[in-house]
Coordinates of C-alpha atoms in Angstrom, one line a residue:
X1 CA 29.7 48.6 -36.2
X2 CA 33.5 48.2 -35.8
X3 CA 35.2 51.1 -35.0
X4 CA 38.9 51.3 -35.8
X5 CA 41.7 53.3 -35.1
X6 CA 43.8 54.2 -38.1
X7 CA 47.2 55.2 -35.9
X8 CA 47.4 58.4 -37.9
X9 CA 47.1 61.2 -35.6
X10 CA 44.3 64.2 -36.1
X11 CA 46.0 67.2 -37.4
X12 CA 43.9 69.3 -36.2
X13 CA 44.3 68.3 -32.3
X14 CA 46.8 65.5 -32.2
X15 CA 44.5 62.9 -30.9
X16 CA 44.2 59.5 -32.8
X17 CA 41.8 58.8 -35.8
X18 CA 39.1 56.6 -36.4
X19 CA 37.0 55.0 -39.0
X20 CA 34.3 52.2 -39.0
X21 CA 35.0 49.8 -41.7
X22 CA 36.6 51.0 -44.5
X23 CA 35.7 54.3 -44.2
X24 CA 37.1 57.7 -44.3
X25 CA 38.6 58.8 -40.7
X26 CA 37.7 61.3 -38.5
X27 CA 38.9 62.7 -35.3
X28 CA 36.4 61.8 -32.1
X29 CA 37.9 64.2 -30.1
X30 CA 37.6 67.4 -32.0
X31 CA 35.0 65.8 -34.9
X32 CA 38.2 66.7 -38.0
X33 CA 36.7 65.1 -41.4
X34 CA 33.3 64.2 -40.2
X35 CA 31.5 65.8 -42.9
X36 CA 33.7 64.4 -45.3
X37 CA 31.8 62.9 -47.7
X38 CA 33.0 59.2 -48.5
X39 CA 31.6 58.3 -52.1
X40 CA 32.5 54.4 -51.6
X41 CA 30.8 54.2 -48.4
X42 CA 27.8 55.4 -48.9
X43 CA 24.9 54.5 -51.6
X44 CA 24.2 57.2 -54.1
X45 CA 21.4 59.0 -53.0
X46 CA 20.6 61.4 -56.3
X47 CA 23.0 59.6 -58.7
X48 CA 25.2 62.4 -59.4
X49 CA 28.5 62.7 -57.5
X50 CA 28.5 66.5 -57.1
X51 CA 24.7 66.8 -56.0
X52 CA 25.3 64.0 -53.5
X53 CA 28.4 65.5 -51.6
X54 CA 26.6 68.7 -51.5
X55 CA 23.8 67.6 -49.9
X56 CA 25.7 65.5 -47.5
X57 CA 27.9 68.1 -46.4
X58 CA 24.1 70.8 -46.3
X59 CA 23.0 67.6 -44.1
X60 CA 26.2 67.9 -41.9
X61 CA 26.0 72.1 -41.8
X62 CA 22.2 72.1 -41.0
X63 CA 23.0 68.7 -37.9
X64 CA 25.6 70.7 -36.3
X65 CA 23.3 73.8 -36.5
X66 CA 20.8 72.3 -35.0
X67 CA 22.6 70.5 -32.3
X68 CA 24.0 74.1 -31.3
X69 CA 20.6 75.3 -30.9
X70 CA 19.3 72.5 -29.3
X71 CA 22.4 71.9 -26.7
X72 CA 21.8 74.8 -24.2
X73 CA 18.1 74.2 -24.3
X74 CA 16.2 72.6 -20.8
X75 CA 14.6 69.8 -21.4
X76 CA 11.1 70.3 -20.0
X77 CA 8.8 71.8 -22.7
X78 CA 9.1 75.5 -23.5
X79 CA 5.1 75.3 -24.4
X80 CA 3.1 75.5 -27.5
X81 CA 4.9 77.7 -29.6
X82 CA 3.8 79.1 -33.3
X83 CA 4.1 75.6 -34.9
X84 CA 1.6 73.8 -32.4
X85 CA -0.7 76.5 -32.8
X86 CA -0.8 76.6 -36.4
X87 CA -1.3 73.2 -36.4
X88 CA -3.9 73.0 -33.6
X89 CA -6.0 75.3 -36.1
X90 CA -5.5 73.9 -38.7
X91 CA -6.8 70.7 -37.5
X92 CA -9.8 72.7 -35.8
X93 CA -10.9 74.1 -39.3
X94 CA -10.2 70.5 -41.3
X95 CA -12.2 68.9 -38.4
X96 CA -15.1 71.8 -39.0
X97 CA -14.8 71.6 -42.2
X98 CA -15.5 67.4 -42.4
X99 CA -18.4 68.3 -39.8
X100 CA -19.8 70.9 -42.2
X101 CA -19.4 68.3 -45.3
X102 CA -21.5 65.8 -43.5
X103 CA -24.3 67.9 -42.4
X104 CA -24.4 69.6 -46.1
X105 CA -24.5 66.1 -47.3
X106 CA -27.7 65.1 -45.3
X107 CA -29.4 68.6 -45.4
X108 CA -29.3 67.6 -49.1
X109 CA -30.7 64.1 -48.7
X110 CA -33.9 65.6 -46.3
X111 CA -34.4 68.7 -48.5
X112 CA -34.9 67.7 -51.4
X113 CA -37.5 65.2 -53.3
X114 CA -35.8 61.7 -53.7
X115 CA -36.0 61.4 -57.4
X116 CA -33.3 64.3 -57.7
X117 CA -29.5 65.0 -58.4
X118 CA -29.3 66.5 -54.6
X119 CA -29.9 63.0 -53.4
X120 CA -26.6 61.4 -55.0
X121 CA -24.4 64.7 -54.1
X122 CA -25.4 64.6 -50.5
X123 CA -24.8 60.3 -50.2
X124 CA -21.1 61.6 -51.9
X125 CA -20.7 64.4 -49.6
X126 CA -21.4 62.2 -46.4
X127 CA -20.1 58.9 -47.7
X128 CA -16.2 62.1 -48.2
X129 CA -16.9 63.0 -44.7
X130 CA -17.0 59.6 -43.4
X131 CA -13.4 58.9 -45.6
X132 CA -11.9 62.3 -44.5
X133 CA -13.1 61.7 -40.4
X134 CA -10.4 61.7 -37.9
X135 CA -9.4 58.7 -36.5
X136 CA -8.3 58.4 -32.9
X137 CA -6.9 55.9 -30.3
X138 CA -5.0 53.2 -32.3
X139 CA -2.4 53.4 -34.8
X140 CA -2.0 50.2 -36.6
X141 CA 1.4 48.6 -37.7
X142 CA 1.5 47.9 -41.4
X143 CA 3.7 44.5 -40.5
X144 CA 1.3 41.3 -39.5
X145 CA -0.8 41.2 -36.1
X146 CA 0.9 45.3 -35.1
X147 CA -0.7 47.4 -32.6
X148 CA 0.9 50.0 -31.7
X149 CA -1.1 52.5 -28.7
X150 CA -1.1 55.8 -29.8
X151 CA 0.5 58.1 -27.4
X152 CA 3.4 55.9 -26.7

């Protein structure tokens, strides 16, 4: 990335503007024109000019929002909160639920006469619970020969 300075001066704060490339300029001092959106420099991301500079500039509102929440903040963990408990639950009960699946699946194969419909609905049910298990240590790397440790 090249950044640039244009020589025009921010009228906003007075300081000198900057672009990368060819694109629109924008103040680094006081951030003047940064959610400007710049049609030619960016691909279209909806195909329709107005929905595109609206979202970009909803993009920009929502960053800077964010950022003001976020800047204050301490950096060790504040704990839990309601989003890691609803999804530590929620994983609980999916988890219970592929546990439940399995052992309905060979109840049905052990309670039941062989020469039955049970029979094939409990090899389903454990052959869903063996596709639905969770899976934990290593997260694989869709490119060739990628490992990647999970937890790092």
């Amino acid at each position: 990335m090249i950044m640039s300075s244009r020589g025009s001066a921010c009228p906003r704060c007075g300081q000198a503007t900057v672009s990368i490339g060819e694109a629109v300029p924008w103040c680094a001092a006081c951030e003047w024109n940064l959610d400007t959106f710049d049609r030619a420099g960016r691909a279209p991301e909806f195909g329709w000019a107005w929905i595109d500079r609206g979202t970009y500039r909803l993009a920009a509102r929502l960053t800077r929002q964010q950022y003001a929440a976020l800047v204050d903040r301490p950096l060790e963990s504040s704990g839990l909160g309601l989003a890691g408990v609803a999804t530590a639950v929620a994983s609980i009960l999916l988890t219970v639920g592929v546990v439940a699946l399995a052992a309905t699946g060979v109840w049905m194969l052990f309670a039941f006469a062989f020469p039955n419909l049970a029979v094939v609905a409990g090899v389903a049910m454990i052959g869903l619970a063996v596709a639905l298990r969770p899976r934990f240590g290593v997260v694989r790397d869709r490119r060739p020969g990628g490992r990647v440790s999970a937890g790092r």
